[in-house]
Coordinates of C-alpha atoms and ligand atoms in Angstrom, one line a residue:
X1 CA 7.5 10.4 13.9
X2 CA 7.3 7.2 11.8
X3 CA 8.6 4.5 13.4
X4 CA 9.6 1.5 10.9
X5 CA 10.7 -2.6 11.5
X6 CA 12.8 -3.4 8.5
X7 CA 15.2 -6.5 7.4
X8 CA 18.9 -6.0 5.7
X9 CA 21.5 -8.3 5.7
X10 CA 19.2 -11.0 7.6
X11 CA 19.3 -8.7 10.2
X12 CA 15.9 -7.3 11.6
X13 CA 16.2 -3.5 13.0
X14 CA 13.8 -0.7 14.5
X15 CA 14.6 2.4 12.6
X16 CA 12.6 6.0 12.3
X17 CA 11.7 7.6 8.8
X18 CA 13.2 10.6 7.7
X19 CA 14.6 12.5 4.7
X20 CA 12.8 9.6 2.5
X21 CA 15.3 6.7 3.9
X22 CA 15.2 5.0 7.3
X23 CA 18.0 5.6 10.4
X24 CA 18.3 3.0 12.6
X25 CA 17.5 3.2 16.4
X26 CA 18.8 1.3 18.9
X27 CA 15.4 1.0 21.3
X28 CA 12.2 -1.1 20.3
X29 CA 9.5 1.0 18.6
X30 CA 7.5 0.7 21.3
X31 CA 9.9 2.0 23.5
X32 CA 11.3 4.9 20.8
X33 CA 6.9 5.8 20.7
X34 CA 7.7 7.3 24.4
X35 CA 10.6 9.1 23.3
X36 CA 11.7 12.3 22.2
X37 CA 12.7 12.0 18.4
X38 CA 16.2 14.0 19.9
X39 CA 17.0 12.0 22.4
X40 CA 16.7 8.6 20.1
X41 CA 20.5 7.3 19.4
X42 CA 20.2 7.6 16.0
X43 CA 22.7 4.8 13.1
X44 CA 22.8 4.2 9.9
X45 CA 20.6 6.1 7.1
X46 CA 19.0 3.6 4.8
X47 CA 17.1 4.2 1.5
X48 CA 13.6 2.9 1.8
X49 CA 14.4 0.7 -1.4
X50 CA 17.5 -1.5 -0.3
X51 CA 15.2 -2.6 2.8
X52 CA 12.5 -5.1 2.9
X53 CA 9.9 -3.2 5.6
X54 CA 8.6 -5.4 7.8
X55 CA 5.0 -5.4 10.0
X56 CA 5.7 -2.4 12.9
X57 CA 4.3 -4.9 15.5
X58 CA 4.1 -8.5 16.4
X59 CA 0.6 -8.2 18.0
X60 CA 0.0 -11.1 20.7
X61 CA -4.4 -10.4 18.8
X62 CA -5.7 -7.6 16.6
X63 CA -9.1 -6.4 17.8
X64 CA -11.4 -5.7 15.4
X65 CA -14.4 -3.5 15.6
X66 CA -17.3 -4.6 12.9
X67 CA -19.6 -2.1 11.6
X68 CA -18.2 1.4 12.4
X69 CA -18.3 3.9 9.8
X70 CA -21.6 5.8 9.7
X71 CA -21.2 6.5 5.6
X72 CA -20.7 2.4 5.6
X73 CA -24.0 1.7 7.5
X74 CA -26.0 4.0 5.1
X75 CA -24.5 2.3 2.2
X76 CA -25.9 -1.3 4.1
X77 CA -29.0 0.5 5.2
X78 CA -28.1 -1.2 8.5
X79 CA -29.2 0.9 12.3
X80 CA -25.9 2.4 14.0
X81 CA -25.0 -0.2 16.7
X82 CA -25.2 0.6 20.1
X83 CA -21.9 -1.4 20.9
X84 CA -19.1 -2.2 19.0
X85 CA -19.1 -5.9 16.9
X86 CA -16.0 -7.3 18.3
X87 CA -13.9 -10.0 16.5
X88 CA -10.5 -11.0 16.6
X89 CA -7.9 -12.3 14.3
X90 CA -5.1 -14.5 15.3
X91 CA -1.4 -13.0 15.5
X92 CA -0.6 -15.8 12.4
X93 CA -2.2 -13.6 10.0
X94 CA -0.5 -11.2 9.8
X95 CA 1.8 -9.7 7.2
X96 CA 3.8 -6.6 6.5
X97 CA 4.1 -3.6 3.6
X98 CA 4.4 -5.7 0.2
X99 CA 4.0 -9.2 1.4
X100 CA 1.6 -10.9 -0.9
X101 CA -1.9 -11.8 0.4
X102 CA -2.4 -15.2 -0.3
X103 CA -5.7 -16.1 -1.8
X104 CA -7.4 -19.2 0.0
X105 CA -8.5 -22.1 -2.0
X106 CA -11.9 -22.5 0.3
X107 CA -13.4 -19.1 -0.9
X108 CA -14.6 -18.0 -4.3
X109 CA -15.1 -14.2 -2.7
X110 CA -11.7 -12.2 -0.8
X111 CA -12.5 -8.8 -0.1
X112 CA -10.6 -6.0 1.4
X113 CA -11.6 -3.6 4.1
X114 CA -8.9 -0.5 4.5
X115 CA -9.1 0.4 8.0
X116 CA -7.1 2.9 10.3
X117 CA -5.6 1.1 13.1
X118 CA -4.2 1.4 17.0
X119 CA -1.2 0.5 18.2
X120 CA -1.3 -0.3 22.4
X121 CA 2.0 1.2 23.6
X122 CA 1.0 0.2 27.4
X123 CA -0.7 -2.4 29.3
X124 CA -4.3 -1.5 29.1
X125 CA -6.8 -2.6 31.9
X126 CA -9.9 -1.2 32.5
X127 CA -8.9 2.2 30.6
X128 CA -10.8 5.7 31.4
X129 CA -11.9 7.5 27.4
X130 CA -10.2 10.3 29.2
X131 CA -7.0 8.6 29.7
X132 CA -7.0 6.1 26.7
X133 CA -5.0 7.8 24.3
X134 CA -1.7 7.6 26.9
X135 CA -2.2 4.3 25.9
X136 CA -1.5 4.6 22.6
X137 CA 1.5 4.2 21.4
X138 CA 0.7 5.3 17.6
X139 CA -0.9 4.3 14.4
X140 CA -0.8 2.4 11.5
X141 CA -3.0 0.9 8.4
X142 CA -4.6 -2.6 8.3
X143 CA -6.0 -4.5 5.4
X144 CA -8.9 -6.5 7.3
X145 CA -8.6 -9.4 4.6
X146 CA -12.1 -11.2 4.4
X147 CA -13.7 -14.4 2.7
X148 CA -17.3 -12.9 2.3
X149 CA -18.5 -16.3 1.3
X150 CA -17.2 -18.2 4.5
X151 CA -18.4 -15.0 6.9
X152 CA -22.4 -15.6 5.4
X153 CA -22.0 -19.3 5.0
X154 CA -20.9 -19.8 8.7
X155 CA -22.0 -17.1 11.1
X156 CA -19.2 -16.9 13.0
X157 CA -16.6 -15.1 11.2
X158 CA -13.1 -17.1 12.5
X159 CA -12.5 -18.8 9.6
X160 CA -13.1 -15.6 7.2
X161 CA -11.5 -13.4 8.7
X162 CA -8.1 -15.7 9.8
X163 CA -6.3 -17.3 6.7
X164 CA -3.1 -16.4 7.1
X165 CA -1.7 -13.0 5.6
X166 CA -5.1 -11.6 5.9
X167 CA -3.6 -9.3 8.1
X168 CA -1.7 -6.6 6.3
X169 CA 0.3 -4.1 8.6
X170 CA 2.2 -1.2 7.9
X171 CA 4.7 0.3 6.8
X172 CA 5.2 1.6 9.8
X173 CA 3.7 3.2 13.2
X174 CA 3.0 7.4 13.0
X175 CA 3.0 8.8 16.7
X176 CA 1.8 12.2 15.7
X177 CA -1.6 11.7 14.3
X178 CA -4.9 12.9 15.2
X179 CA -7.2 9.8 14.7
X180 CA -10.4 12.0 14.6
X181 CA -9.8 13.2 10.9
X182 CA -7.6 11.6 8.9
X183 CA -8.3 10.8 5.3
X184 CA -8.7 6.9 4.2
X185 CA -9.1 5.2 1.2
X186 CA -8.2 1.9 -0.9
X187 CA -7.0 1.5 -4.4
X188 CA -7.1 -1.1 -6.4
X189 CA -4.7 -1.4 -9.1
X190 CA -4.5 2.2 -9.1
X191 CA -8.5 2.6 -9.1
X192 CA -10.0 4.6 -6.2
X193 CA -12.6 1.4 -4.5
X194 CA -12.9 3.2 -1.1
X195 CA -13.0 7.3 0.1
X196 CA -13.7 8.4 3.5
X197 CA -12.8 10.1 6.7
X198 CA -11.7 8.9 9.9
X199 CA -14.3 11.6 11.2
X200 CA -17.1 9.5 10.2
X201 CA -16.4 6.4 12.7
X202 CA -19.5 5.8 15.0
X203 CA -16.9 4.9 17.9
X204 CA -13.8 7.3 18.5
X205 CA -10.5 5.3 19.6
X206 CA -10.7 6.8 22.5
X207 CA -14.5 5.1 23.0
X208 CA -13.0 1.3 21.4
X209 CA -9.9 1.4 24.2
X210 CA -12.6 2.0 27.3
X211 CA -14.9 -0.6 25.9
X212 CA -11.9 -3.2 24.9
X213 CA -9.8 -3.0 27.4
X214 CA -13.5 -3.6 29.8
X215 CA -13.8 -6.7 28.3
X216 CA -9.5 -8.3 27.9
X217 CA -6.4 -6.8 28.7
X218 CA -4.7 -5.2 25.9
X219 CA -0.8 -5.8 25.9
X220 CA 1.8 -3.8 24.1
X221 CA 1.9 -4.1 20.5
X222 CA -1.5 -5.5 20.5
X223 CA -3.6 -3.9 17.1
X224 CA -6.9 -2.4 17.3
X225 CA -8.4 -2.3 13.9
X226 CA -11.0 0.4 13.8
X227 CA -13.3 -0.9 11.2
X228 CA -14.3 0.0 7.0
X229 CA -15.7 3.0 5.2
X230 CA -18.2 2.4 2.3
X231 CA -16.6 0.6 -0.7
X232 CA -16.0 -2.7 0.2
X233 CA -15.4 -5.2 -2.8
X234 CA -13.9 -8.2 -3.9
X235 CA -9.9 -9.1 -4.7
X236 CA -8.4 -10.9 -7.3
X237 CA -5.5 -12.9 -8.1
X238 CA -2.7 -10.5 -9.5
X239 CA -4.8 -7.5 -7.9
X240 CA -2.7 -5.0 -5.7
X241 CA -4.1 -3.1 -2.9
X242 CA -3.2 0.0 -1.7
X243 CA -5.1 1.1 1.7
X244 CA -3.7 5.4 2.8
X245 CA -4.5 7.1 5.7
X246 CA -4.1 10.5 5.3
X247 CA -0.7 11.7 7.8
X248 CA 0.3 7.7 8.2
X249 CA 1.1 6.3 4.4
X250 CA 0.0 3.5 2.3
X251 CA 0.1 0.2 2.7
X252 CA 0.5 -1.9 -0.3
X253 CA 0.2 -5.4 -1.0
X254 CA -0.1 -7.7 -3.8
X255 CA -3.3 -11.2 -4.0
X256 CA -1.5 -14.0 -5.1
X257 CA -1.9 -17.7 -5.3
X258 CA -1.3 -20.0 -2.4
Ligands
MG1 MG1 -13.1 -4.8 9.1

């Protein structure tokens, strides 16, 4: 099931997607993940269009794993690594489904990175490959937002990869999804930029949860981003993205000016 965070009225509600429109639950997403899709209390029906969508998850960090599609390290001629490049971004970046993605004044080069991405249903410490999946509460899409420039001119990648909205989320969190072989791709303005497979990531989610939660404790609705297929380019002003995962959705958001 799709679970979905959306705003009417100025009120903000959980709700599940069905026949095109939204019904409103009464229990968090997180807590609706665990749940029979029967035994959720099930409201009001909502068309998708007289909501604004908002991001699935307040994440308290979103891990993100560098290099780790195997089609996206032929295309940098770069060695599979043996360990996962770990970075984070902060919680402030991040936005939701058609929330514009604000283009920094500091950098002269934006680019996006479509990316599958974990959401952590349960406290995770120290988490077993066999067992790491029950600790998964379901999956969404992520728009790792990046200022190329500011990544090569200063090593560390904090800066690049936190401006604020550089964190697109959404629209919502699938429950049912095998994250082994799932189509991805980006558009932009309609173009395809990016076209790959979940199949082709060096790490398997079940491999990034082990290796994570070894190193920090992953809390619920905490965001593991699972890195970029081949394609990568640069954003524009005016330029809208659209990031799909094959049984999730897409993800769409427009670059504008600060
Ligand atoms: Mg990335």
């Amino acid at each position: 099931m799709k679970l979905v965070r959306f705003r009417t009225n100025d009120k903000d509600k959980n709700g599940v997607v069905i026949n095109g429109g939204l019904v409103e639950i009464n229990p968090s997403l997180l807590d609706a993940a665990q749940s029979p899709f029967d035994d959720l209390e099930r409201k009001e029906f909502y068309h998708l269009d007289e909501v604004k969508i908002l991001p699935p998850v307040h994440p308290s960090k979103v891990v993100c794993v560098g290099l780790n599609y195997r089609d996206h390290a032929e295309e940098l001629n770069m060695t599979l690594p043996e360990e996962p490049i770990l970075f984070i971004k902060p919680s402030s970046t991040v936005i939701g489904h058609e929330d514009n993605i604000l283009y920094p004044p500091q950098s002269h080069q934006v680019d996006y990175e479509a990316e599958l991405a974990v959401v952590i249903g349960r406290k995770s410490r120290l988490v077993n490959q066999e067992d790491a999946l029950d600790y998964v509460a379901g999956y969404t899409i992520l728009n790792d937002v990046t200022a190329r420039d500011l990544q090569q001119k200063d090593g560390q990648w904090t800066r690049a990869k936190s401006f604020d909205t550089f964190c697109p989320i959404g629209p919502w969190i699938e429950t049912d999804l095998d994250p082994s072989n799932q189509k991805i791709g980006m558009k932009i303005n309609g173009q395809v930029k990016q076209d790959s497979n979940t199949k082709n990531m060096i790490f398997s989610v079940e491999e990034l949860v082990e290796f994570i939660s070894s190193i920090m404790t992953l809390n619920p609705g905490d965001v593991i981003a699972t890195g970029t297929p081949p394609g990568v380019g640069p954003l524009q002003v005016g330029d809208v993205a659209e990031v799909s995962v094959e049984g999730i959705g897409i993800l769409k958001n427009e670059v504008s000016h600060i």
